Every structure is written in structure tokens, then in C-alpha cells.
mmCIF file of C-alpha atoms in Angstrom:
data_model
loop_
_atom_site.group_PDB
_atom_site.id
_atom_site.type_symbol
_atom_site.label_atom_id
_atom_site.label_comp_id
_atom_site.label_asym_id
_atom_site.label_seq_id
_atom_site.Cartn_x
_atom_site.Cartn_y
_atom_site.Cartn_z
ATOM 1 C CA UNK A 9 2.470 5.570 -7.716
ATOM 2 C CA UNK A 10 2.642 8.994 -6.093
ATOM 3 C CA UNK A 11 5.130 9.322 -2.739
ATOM 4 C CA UNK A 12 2.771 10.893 -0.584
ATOM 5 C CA UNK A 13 2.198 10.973 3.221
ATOM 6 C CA UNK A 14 -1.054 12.921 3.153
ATOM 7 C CA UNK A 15 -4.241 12.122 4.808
ATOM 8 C CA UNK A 16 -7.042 10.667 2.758
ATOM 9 C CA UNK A 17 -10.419 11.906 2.389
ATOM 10 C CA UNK A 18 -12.103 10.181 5.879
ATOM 11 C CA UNK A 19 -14.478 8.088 6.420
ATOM 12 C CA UNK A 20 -17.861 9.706 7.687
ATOM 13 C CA UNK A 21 -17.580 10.228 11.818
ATOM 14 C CA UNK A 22 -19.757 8.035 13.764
ATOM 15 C CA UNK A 23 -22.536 9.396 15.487
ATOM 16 C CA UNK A 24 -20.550 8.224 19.207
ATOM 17 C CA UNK A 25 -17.298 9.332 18.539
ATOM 18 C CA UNK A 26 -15.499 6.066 17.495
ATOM 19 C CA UNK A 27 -12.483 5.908 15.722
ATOM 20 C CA UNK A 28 -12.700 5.858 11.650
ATOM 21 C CA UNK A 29 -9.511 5.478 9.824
ATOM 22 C CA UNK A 30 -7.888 4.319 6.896
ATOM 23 C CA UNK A 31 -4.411 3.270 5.561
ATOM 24 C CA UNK A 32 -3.324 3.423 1.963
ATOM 25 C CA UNK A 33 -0.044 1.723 1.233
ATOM 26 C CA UNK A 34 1.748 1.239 -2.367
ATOM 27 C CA UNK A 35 4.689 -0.566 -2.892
ATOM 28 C CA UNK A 36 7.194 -0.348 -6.420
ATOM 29 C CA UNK A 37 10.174 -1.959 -7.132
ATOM 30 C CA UNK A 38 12.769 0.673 -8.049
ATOM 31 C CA UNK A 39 16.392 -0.552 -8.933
ATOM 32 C CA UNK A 40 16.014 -3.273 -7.311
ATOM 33 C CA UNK A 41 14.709 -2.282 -4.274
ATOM 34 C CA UNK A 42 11.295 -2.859 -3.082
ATOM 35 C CA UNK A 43 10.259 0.878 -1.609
ATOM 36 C CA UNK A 44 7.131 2.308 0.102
ATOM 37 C CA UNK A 45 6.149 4.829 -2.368
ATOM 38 C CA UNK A 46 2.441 5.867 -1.095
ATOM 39 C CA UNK A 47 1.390 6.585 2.053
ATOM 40 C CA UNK A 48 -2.038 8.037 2.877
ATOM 41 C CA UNK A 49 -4.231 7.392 5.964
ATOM 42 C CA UNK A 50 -7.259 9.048 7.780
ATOM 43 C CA UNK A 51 -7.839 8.575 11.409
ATOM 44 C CA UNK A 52 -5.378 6.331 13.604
ATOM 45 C CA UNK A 53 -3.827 4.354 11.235
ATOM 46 C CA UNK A 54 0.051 4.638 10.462
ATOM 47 C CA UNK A 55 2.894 2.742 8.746
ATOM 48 C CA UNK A 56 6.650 3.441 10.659
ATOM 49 C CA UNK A 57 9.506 3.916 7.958
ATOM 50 C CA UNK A 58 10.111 1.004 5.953
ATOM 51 C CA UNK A 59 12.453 -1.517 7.244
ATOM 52 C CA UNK A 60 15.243 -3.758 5.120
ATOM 53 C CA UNK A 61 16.099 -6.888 6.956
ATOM 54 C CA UNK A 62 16.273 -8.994 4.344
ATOM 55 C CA UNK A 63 18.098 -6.452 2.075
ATOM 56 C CA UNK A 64 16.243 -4.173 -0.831
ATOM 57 C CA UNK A 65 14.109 -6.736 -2.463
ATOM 58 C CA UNK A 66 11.622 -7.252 0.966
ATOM 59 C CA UNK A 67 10.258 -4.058 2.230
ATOM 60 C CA UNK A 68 9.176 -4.505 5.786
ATOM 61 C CA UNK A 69 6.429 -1.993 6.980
ATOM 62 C CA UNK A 70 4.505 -2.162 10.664
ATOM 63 C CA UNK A 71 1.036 -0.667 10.751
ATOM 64 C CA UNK A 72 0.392 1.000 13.983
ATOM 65 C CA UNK A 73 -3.200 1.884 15.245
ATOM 66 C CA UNK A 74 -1.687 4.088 18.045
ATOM 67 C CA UNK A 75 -5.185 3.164 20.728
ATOM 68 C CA UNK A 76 -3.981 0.255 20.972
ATOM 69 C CA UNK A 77 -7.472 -1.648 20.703
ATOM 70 C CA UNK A 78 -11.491 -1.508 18.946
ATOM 71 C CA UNK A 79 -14.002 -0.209 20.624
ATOM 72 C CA UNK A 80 -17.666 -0.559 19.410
ATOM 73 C CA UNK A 81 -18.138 1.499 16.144
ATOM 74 C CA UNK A 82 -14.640 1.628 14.871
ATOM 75 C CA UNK A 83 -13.920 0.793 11.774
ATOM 76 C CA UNK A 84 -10.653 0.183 10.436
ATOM 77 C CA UNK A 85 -9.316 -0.466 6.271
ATOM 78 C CA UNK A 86 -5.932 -1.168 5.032
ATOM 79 C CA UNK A 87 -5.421 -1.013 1.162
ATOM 80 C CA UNK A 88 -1.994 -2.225 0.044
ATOM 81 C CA UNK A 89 -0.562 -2.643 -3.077
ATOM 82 C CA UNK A 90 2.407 -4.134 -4.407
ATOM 83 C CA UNK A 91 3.681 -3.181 -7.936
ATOM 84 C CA UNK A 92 5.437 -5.497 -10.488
ATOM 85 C CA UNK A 93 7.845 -7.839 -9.372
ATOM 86 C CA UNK A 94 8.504 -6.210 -5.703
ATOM 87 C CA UNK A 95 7.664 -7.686 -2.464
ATOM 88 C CA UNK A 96 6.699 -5.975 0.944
ATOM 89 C CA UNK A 97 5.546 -7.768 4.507
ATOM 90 C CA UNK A 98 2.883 -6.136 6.866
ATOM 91 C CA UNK A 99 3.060 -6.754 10.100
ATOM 92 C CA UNK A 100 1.828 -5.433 13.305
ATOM 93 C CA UNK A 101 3.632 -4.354 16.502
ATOM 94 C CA UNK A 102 1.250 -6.629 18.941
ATOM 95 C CA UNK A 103 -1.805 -8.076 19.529
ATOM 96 C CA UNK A 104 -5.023 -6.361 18.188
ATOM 97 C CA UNK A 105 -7.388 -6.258 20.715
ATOM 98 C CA UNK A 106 -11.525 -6.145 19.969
ATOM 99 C CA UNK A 107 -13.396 -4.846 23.031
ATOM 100 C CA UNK A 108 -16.964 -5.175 23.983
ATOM 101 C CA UNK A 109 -19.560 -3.638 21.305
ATOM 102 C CA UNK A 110 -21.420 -1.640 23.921
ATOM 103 C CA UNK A 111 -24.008 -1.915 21.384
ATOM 104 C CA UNK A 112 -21.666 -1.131 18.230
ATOM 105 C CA UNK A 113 -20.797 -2.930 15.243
ATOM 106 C CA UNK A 114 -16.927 -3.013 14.581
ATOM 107 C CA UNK A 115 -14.685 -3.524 11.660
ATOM 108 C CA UNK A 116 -12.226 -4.443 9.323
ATOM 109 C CA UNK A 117 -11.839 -4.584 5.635
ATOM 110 C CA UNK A 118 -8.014 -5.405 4.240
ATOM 111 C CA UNK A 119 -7.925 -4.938 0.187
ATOM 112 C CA UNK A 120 -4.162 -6.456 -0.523
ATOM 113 C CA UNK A 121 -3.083 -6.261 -4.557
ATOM 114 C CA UNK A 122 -0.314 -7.954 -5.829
ATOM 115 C CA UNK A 123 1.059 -7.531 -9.477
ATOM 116 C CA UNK A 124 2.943 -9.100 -12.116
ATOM 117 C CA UNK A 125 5.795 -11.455 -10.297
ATOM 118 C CA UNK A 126 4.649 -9.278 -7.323
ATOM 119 C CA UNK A 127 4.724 -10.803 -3.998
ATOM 120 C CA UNK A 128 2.610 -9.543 -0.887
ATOM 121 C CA UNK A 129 2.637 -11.500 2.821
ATOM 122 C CA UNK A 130 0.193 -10.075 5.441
ATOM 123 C CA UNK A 131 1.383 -11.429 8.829
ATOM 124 C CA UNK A 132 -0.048 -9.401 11.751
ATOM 125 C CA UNK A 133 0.081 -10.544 14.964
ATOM 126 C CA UNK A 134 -3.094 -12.658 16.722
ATOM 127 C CA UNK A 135 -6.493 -11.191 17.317
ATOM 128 C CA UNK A 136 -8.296 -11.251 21.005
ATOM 129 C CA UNK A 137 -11.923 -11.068 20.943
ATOM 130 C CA UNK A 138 -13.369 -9.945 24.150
ATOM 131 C CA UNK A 139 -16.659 -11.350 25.704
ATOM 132 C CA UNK A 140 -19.164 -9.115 23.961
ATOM 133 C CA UNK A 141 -17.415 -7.983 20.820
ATOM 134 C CA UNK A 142 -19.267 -7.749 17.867
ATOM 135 C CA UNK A 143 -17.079 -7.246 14.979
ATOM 136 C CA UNK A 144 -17.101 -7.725 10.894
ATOM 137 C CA UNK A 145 -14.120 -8.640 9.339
ATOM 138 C CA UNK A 146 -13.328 -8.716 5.317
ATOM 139 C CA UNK A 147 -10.446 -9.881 3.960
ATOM 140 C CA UNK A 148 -9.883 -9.354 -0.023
ATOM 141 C CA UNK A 149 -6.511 -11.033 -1.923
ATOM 142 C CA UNK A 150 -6.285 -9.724 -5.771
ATOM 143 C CA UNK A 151 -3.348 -10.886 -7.199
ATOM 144 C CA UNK A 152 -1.592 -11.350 -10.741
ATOM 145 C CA UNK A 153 -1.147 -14.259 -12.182
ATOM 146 C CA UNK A 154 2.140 -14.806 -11.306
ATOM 147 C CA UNK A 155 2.098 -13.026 -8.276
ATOM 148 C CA UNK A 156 2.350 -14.770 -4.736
ATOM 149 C CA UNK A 157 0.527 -14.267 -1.305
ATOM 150 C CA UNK A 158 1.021 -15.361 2.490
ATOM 151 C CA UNK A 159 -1.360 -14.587 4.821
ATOM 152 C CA UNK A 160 -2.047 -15.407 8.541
ATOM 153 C CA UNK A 161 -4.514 -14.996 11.041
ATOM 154 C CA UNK A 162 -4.460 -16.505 14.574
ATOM 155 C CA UNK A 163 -8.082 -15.365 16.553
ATOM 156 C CA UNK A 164 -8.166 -15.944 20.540
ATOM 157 C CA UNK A 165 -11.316 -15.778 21.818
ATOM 158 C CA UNK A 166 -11.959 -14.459 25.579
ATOM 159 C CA UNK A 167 -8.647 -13.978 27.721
ATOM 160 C CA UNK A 168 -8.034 -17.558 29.009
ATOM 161 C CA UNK A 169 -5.777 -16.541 31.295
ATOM 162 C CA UNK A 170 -8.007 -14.374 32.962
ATOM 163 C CA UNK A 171 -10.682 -16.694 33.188
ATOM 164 C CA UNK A 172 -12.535 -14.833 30.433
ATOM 165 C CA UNK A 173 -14.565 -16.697 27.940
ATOM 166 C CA UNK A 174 -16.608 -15.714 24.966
ATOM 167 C CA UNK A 175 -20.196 -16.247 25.750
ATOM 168 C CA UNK A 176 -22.026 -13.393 24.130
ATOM 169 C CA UNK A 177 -20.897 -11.404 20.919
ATOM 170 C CA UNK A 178 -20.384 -12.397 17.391
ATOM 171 C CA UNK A 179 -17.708 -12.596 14.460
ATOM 172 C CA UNK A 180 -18.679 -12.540 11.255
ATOM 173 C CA UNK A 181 -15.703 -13.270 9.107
ATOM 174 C CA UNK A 182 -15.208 -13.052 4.921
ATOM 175 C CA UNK A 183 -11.676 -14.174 3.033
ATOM 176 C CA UNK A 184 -11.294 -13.899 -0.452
ATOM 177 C CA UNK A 185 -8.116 -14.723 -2.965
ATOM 178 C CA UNK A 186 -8.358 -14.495 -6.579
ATOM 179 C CA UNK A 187 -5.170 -15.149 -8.666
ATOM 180 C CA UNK A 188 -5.401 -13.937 -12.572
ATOM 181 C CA UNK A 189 -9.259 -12.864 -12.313
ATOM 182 C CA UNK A 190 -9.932 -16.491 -10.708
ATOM 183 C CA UNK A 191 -11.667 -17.518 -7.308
ATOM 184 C CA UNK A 192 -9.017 -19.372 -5.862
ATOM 185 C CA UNK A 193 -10.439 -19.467 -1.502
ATOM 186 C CA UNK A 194 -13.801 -18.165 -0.261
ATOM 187 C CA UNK A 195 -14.307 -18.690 3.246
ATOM 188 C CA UNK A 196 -17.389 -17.341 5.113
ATOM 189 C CA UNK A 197 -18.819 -17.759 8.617
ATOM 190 C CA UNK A 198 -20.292 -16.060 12.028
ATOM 191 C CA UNK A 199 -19.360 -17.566 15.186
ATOM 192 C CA UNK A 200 -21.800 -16.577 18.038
ATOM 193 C CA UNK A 201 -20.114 -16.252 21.197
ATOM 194 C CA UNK A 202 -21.631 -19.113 23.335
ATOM 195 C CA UNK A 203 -22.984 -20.764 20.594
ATOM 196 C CA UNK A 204 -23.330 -23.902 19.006
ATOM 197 C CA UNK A 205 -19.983 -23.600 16.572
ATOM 198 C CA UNK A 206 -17.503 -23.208 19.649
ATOM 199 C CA UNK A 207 -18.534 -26.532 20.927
ATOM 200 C CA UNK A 208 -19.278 -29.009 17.700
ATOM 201 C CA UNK A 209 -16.761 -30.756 16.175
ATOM 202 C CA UNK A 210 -18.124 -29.257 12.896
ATOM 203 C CA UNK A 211 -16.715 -25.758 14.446
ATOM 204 C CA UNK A 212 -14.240 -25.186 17.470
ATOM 205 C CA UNK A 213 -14.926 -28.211 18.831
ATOM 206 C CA UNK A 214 -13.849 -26.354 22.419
ATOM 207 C CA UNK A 215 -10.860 -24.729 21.625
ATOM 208 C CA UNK A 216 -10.385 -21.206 21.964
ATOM 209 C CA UNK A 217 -7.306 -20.279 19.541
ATOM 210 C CA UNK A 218 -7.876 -20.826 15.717
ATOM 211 C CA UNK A 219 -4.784 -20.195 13.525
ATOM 212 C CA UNK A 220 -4.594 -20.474 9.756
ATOM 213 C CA UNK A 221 -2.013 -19.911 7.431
ATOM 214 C CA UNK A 222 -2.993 -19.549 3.615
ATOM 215 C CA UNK A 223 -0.212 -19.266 0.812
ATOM 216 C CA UNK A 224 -0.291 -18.453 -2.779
ATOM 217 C CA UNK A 225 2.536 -19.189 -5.198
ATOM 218 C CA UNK A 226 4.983 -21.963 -6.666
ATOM 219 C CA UNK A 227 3.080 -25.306 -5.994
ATOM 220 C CA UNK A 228 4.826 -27.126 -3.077
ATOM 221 C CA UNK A 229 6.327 -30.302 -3.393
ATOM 222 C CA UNK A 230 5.157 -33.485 -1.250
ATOM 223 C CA UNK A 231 8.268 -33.341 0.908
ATOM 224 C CA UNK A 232 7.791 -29.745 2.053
ATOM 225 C CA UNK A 233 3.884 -30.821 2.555
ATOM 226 C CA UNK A 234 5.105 -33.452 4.643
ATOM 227 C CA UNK A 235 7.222 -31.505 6.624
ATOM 228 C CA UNK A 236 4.632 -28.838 7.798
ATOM 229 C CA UNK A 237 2.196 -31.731 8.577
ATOM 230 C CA UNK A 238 5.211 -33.420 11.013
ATOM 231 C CA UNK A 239 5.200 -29.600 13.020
ATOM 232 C CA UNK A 240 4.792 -30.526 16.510
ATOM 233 C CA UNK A 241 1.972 -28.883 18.002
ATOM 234 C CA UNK A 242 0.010 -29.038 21.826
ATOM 235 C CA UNK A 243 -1.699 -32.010 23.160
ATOM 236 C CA UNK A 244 -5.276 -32.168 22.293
ATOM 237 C CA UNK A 245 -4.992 -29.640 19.317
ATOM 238 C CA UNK A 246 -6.528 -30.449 16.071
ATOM 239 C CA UNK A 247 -4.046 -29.669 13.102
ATOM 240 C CA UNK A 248 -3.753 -30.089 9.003
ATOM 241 C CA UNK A 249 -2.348 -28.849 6.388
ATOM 242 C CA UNK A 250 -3.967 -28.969 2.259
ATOM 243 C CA UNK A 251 -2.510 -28.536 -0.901
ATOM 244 C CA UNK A 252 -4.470 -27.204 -3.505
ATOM 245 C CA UNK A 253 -2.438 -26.751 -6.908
ATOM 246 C CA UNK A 254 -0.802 -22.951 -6.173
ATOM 247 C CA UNK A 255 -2.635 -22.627 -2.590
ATOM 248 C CA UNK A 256 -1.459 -24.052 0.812
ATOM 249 C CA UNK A 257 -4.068 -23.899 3.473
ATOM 250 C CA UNK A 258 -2.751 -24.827 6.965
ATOM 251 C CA UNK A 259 -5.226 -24.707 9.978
ATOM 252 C CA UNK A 260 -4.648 -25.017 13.841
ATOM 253 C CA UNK A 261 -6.915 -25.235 16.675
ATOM 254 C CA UNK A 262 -6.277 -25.029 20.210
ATOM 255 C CA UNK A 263 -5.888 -23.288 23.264
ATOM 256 C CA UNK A 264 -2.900 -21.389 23.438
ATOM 257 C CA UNK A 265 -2.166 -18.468 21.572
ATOM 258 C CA UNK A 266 1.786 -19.008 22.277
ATOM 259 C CA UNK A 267 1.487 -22.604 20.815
ATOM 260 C CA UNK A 268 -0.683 -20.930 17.607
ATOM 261 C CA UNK A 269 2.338 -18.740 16.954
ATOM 262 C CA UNK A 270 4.948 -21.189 17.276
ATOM 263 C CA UNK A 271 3.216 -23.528 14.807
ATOM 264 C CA UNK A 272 2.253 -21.247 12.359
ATOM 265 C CA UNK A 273 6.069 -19.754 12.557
ATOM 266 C CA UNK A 274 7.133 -23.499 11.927
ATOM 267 C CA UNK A 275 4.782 -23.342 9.231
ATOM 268 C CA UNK A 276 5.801 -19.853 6.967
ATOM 269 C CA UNK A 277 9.362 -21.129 7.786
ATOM 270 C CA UNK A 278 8.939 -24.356 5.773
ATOM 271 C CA UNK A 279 6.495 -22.817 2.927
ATOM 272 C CA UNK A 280 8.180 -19.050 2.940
ATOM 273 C CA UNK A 281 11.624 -20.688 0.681
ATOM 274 C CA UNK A 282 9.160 -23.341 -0.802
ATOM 275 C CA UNK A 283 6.931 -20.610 -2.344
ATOM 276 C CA UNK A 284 8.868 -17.097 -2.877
ATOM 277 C CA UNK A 285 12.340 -18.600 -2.853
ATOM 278 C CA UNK A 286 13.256 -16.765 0.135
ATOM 279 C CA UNK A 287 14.454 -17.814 3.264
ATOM 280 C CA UNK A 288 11.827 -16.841 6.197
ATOM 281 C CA UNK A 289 13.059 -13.721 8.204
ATOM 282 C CA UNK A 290 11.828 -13.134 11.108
ATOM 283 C CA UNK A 291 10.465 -9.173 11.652
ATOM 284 C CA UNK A 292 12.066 -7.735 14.739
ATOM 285 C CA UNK A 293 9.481 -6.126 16.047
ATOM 286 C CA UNK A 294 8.005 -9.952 17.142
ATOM 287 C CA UNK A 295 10.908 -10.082 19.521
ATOM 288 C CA UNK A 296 10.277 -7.115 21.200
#
């Protein structure tokens, strides 16, 4: 892979000025050091300098989208990749914040590759949803056969402690993983802001926080399993955890974002060593 820093070719400008942009990341493991070695973007979409807290195998990198939240109309892509047998860790500085559509469509699409023995882990921090956003978000996992995946995604809906709710808007939400050319998780849906879903016990059933945690790798065994299913989490929230051969799928719903972090934390903590044979390290950048 070329190590470049250039812009991309952008995506076509919006007729009202919102914000296009692209990120381009590729990752190869040189001498035994996992290293950033492509770097393109278009619009407000950035990467700092790769960080080494775990030492040369884990390359840390922070994607910054420098205003701070999504307006109606933006659109935002991230396409990683990871090269044979190294191992890099997105993250994000804060919160991502959707705002109202003011009659926009926003997005996301994240395109994450993984190769042979390759090992990619997408942790950003949680997603708010304002009352009124209207936002699509795709989410596409192509990895090797050997190669491993962790992924999280905690969504907040409305600003409970503001007394917000989300009453009108929508989400309409696509994952993906394939491992080796196979379908390994599909996951569809649209939540309507108001409706039906956020009530039922089929959907939210009330709660306004839904965290999930998905991981791709080494099977787990039945004591780790057991472990993440004995995490402690808030009064009232509704919690599980699935093993499905290579894939871990562990779900929380509830009402506070603070609690969602703190379980799925518990959670990559316990599966992290299980899966990739690494101890979990926490980024810095969540502590700040």
C-alpha cells in the first residue's frame, strides 16, 4: 500500500452546502510493527498520528471529524484496511452527535477489510440521535479467513438528560460480516422516532440506550461466555450475550449511556484476550 496523505477524489457537493467527506486508511505489518501506511481523505475527515500503547503489533489511530457533529445532508465513509497478519484499533475522540435533518438525509457507510491472520477492532465512541434526525447508516465487515474483528456500537437516542426524547426522525441501520467469502451477521432495521419499535418488547421495549458488541475470531470457551453473561449491568436493563461458532454477539439495552459503556468495556475486556490473545488496552483518548 502506498504512504500517502493526499486528499481523495470527493464526493459530489450537496446542493445546501453540507459536509461530504471521506477517509481512506491502510494498515501493513512491517517488521513487526503494525504501521499506518495510507492515508487519504476528502472533506472533514482525519486520522491523528498513529499511536503504540500496546507496543508495535496494535496500531492505534483516532478519526477526527473536526465539526464535531451531522447536520442534515452530510455524509460521511471510512474505508480501512488491514494487511496480513497486522492489527490496528479505530477509535473516536467523543461522542458523534446526529442533529436534526432539517429536511436532509444523513449518512454513514464504514467498509473495514481484514486479511490473512489480520485483525481489525472498530470501537468508536456512542452515537446521540437528536429528535428529528434522519440518518442511514451501513456497516460492511470483509475479512479473511483467519482474520478477526471487534466491533461496537452504543446508539442514545434523544438527550435524556435534557429532557429530550426521540419522537420524530428515523434510523435506518445495515451491518454486515463475512469471514472467507461467507455471510457470517446481517442485521437490518429502521426505527421511527416515536414509533411502535421504541415501545414493544419486540424492539426497545422503552429504553433509550442500545449497545452491542459483535466479535469475530478464536471460538470462545463456555467459561469466558459465562463470564460476560455474569457483567453486572443497571436495574431494569435487558442484557445477553450469544455464541455462534467464531462470532460473539453481546447486546445491552437501557437507559444510560455511562452504564452502556461500562458494560460493553466489561465485555471487550473478557472477549479481547479470549479472541486475539491480547490483553484489552484501554485507548487514552477515552480518559480524556
Amino acid at each position: 500500500m502506498p504512504d500517502s496523505t493526499r486528499p481523495v477524489t470527493p464526493l459530489p457537493a450537496s446542493a445546501h452546502g453540507a459536509w461530504q467527506a471521506q477517509l481512506r486508511l491502510g494498515f501493513a505489518l512491517h517488521e513487526g510493527v503494525s504501521r499506518l501506511v495510507e492515508r487519504t481523505h476528502s472533506g472533514p475527515l482525519r486520522v491523528q498520528k498513529p499511536l503504540y500503547p500496546e507496543g508495535g503489533a496494535v496500531c492505534h489511530a483516532i478519526i477526527i471529524h473536526p465539526p464535531g457533529g451531522v447536520v442534515g445532508g452530510d455524509q460521511l465513509a471510512v474505508d480501512a484496511t488491514v494487511g496480513e497478519g497486522a492489527h490496528a484499533l479505530l477509535t473516536s475522540p467523543g461522542a458523534a452527535k446526529w442533529y436534526r435533518a432539517n429536511g436532509h438525509v444523513s449518512g454513514q457507510h464504514i467498509v473495514l477489510r481484514a486479511g490473512s491472520g489480520a485483525a481489525i477492532e472498530w470501537l468508536p465512541q456512542e452515537s446521540i440521535f437528536f429528535d428529528q434526525a434522519c440518518v442511514r447508516l451501513r456497516h460492511e465487515v470483509e475479512l479473511a479467513p483467519d482474520a478477526s474483528y471487534i466491533g461496537c456500537d452504543i446508539v442514545c437516542l434523544g438527550r435524556s438528560a435534557s429532557g429530550e426524547v426521540f419522537s420524530t426522525g428515523s434510523i435506518s441501520q445495515q451491518v454486515q460480516i463475512r469471514r472467507g467469502g461467507k455471510l457470517l451477521w446481517w442485521e437490518q432495521g429502521v426505527l421511527a422516532g416515536g414509533g411502535a419499535l421504541m415501545a414493544s418488547p419486540l424492539g426497545l421495549a422503552g429504553h433509550t440506550v442500545c449497545a452491542t458488541l459483535i466479535t469475530v475470531g478464536t471460538p470462545v470457551t463456555p467459561a469466558v461466555l459465562a463470564a460476560v453473561r455474569e457483567i453486572a449491568v443497571p436495574a431494569g436493563a435487558a442484557f445477553g450475550a450469544t455464541h455462534m461458532k467464531s462470532l460473539v454477539v453481546v447486546r445491552l439495552l437501557c437507559g444510560d449511556s455511562e452504564a452502556a459503556r461500562r458494560v460493553m468495556l466489561a465485555a471487550w475486556q473478557l472477549l479481547r484476550p479470549a479472541m486475539l490473545g491480547r490483553d484489552a488496552v484501554v485507548p487514552r483518548i477515552w480518559n480524556t
